Coordinates of C-alpha atoms in Angstrom, one line a residue:
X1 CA 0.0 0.0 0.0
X2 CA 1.3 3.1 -0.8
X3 CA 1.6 6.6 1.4
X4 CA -1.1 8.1 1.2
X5 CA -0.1 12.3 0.9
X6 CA -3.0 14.0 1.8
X7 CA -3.2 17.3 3.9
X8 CA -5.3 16.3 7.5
X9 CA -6.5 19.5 7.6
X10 CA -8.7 19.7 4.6
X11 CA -8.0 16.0 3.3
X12 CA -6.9 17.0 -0.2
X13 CA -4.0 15.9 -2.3
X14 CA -1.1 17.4 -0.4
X15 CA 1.8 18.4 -3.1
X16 CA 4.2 15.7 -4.2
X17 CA 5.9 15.3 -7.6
X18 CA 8.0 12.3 -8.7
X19 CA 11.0 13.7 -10.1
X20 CA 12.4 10.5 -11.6
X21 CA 13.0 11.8 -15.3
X22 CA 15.1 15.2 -16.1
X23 CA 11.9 15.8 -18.0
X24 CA 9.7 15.7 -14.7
X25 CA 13.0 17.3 -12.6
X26 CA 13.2 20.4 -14.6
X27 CA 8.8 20.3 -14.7
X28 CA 8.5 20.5 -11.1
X29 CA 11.1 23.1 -11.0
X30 CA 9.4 25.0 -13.2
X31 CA 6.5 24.9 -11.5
X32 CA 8.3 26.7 -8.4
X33 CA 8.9 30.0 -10.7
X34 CA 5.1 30.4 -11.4
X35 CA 2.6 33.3 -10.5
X36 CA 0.7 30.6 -7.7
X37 CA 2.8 27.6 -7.7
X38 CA 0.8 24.5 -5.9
X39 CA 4.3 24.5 -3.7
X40 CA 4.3 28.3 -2.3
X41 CA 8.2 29.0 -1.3
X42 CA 7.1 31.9 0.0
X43 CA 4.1 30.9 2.7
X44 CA 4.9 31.6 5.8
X45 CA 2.5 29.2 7.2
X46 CA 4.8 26.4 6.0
X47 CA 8.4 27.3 6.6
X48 CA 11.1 25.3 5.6
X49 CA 13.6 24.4 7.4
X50 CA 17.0 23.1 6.1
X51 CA 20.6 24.8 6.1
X52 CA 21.4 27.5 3.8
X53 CA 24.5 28.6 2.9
X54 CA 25.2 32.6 3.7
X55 CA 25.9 34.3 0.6
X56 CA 25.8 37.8 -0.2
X57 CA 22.0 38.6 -2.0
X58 CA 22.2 38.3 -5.9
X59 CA 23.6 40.8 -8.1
X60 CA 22.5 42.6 -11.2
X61 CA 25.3 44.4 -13.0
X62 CA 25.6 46.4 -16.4
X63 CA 22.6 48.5 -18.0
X64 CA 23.7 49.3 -21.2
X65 CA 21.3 48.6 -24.1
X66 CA 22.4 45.1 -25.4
X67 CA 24.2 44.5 -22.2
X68 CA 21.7 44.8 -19.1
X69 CA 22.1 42.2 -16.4
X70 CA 18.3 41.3 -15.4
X71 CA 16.5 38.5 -14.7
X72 CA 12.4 38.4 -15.5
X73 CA 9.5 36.0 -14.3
X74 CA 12.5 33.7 -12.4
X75 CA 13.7 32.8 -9.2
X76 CA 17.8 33.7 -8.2
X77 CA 19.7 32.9 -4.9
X78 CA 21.8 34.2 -3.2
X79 CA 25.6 34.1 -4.6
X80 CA 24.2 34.6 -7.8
X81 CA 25.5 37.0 -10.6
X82 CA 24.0 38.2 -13.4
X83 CA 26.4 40.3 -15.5
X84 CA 25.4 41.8 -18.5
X85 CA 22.9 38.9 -19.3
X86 CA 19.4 38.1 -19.6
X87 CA 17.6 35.2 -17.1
X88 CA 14.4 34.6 -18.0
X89 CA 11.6 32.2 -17.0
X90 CA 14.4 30.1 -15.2
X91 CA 15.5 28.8 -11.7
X92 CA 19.2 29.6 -10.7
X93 CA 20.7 27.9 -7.6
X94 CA 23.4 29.1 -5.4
X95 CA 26.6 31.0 -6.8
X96 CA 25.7 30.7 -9.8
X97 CA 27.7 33.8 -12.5
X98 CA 25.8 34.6 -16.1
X99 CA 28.4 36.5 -18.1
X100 CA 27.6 39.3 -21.0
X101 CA 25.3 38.5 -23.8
X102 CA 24.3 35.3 -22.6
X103 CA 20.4 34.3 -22.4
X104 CA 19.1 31.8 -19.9
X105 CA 15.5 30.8 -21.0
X106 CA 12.9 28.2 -19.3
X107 CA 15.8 26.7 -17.8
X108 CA 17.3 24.7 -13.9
X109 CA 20.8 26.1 -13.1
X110 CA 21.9 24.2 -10.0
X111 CA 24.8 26.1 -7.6
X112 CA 27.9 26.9 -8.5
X113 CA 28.0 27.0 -12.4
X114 CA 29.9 29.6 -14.4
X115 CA 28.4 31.1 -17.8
X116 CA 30.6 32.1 -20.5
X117 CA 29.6 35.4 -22.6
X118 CA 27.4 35.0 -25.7
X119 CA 25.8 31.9 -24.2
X120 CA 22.9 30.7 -25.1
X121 CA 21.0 28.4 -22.9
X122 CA 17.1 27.3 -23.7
X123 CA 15.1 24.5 -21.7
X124 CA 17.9 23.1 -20.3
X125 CA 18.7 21.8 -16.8
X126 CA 22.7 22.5 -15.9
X127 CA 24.1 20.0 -13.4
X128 CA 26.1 21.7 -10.2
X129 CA 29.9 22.6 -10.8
X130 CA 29.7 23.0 -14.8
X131 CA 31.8 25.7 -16.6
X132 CA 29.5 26.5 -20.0
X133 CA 32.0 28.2 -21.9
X134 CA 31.5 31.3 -24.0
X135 CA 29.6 31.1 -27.0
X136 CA 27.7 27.7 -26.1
X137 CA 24.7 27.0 -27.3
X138 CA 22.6 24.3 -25.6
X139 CA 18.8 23.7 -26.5
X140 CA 15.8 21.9 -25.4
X141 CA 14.7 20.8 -28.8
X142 CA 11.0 19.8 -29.9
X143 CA 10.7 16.9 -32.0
X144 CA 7.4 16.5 -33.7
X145 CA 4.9 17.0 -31.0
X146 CA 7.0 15.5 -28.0
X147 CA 9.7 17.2 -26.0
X148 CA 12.8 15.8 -25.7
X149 CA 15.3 16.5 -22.9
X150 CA 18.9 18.5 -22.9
X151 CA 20.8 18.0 -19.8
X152 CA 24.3 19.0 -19.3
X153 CA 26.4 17.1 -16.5
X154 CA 29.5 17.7 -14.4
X155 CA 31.6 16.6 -17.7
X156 CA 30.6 19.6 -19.2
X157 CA 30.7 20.8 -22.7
X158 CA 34.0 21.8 -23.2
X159 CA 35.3 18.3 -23.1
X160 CA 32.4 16.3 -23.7
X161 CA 31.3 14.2 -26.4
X162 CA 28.2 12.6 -25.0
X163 CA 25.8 14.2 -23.0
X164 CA 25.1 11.4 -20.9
X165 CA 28.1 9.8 -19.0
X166 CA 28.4 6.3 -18.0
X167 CA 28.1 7.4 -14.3
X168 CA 24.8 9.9 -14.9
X169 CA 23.0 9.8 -11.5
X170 CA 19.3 9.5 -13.3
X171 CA 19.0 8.3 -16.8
X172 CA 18.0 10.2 -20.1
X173 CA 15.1 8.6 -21.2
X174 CA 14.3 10.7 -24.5
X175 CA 16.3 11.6 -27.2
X176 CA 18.0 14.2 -26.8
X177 CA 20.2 16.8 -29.0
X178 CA 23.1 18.4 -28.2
X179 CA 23.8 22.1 -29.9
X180 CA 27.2 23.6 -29.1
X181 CA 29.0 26.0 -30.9
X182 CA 32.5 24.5 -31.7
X183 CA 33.5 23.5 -28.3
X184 CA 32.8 19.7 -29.1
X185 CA 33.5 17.9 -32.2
X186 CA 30.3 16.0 -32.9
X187 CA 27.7 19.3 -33.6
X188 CA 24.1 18.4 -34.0
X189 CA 24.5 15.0 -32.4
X190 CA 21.3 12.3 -31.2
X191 CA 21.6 11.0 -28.1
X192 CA 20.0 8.0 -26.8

């Protein structure tokens, strides 16, 4: 018999997602970054409790036109830096630096990831500790009508030819593509 999650106070469905796919990890992320979210960071009613590293508050630098560090409908932490670079509709962890020029779009940065200039990242979900390096392009591409996953690991792109290593803590279960910009020498390549 399985747990039943249900709230005792009003006995509906309390909130649980099964994160068991980097399709449903990055979903359920997403989720988090919306207008009312069914998991509500924010109420104070149900704190969370769990350590949390001190970090100075994020930081917005540059605002020249072309070059204006700002992120829009997302959620940044603490550590964070986003310089000269547009965040948008994403989820950035911990320490986490955008450079100039670079777009984040619909997309999980976990903590401490560095992001070259001229970068662009869409629908992606960016394991902790990678370097993307400048120019990268990485993209969360559509095939007919089903989506299929992009995930970058700890290998990172500089240096990797597969997007999935042997040692991948969950695995890949859709085809994926991986877009980079000269960095790796299989461009354009399907992953299974």
């Amino acid at each position: 018999m399985a747990y039943p999650f249900r709230n005792p106070e009003q006995g509906s469905q309390a909130y649980w997602r099964d994160v068991g796919t980097v399709d449903a990890y990055w979903e359920a992320n997403m989720e988090l970054i919306g207008v009312t979210p069914e998991l509500n960071l924010y109420d104070q009613t149900w704190p969370i409790w769990t350590y949390q590293e001190q970090l100075p508050p994020a930081k917005f630098v540059f605002d020249d036109e072309g070059r204006r560090g700002m992120a829009v409908d997302s959620m940044v932490s603490g550590g964070d830096i986003i310089s000269g670079a547009l965040v948008r509709h994403s989820l950035l962890f911990s320490n986490v630096h955008v450079d100039s020029y670079s777009l984040v779009q619909d997309s999980v940065i976990l903590p401490d990831v560095s992001i070259g200039q001229h970068c662009r990242l869409t629908r992606v979900v960016v394991d902790k500790g990678c370097h993307i390096p400048d120019g990268t392009v990485i993209a969360k591409i559509r095939a007919g009508r089903a989506a299929v996953s992009c995930d970058v690991r700890r290998c990172g792109v500089s240096d990797s030819r597969d997007a999935r290593p042997r040692t991948a803590p969950w695995p890949i279960t859709r085809v994926s593509r991986w877009y980079c910009s000269g960095t790796c020498t299989s461009h354009n390549t399907r992953i299974a």
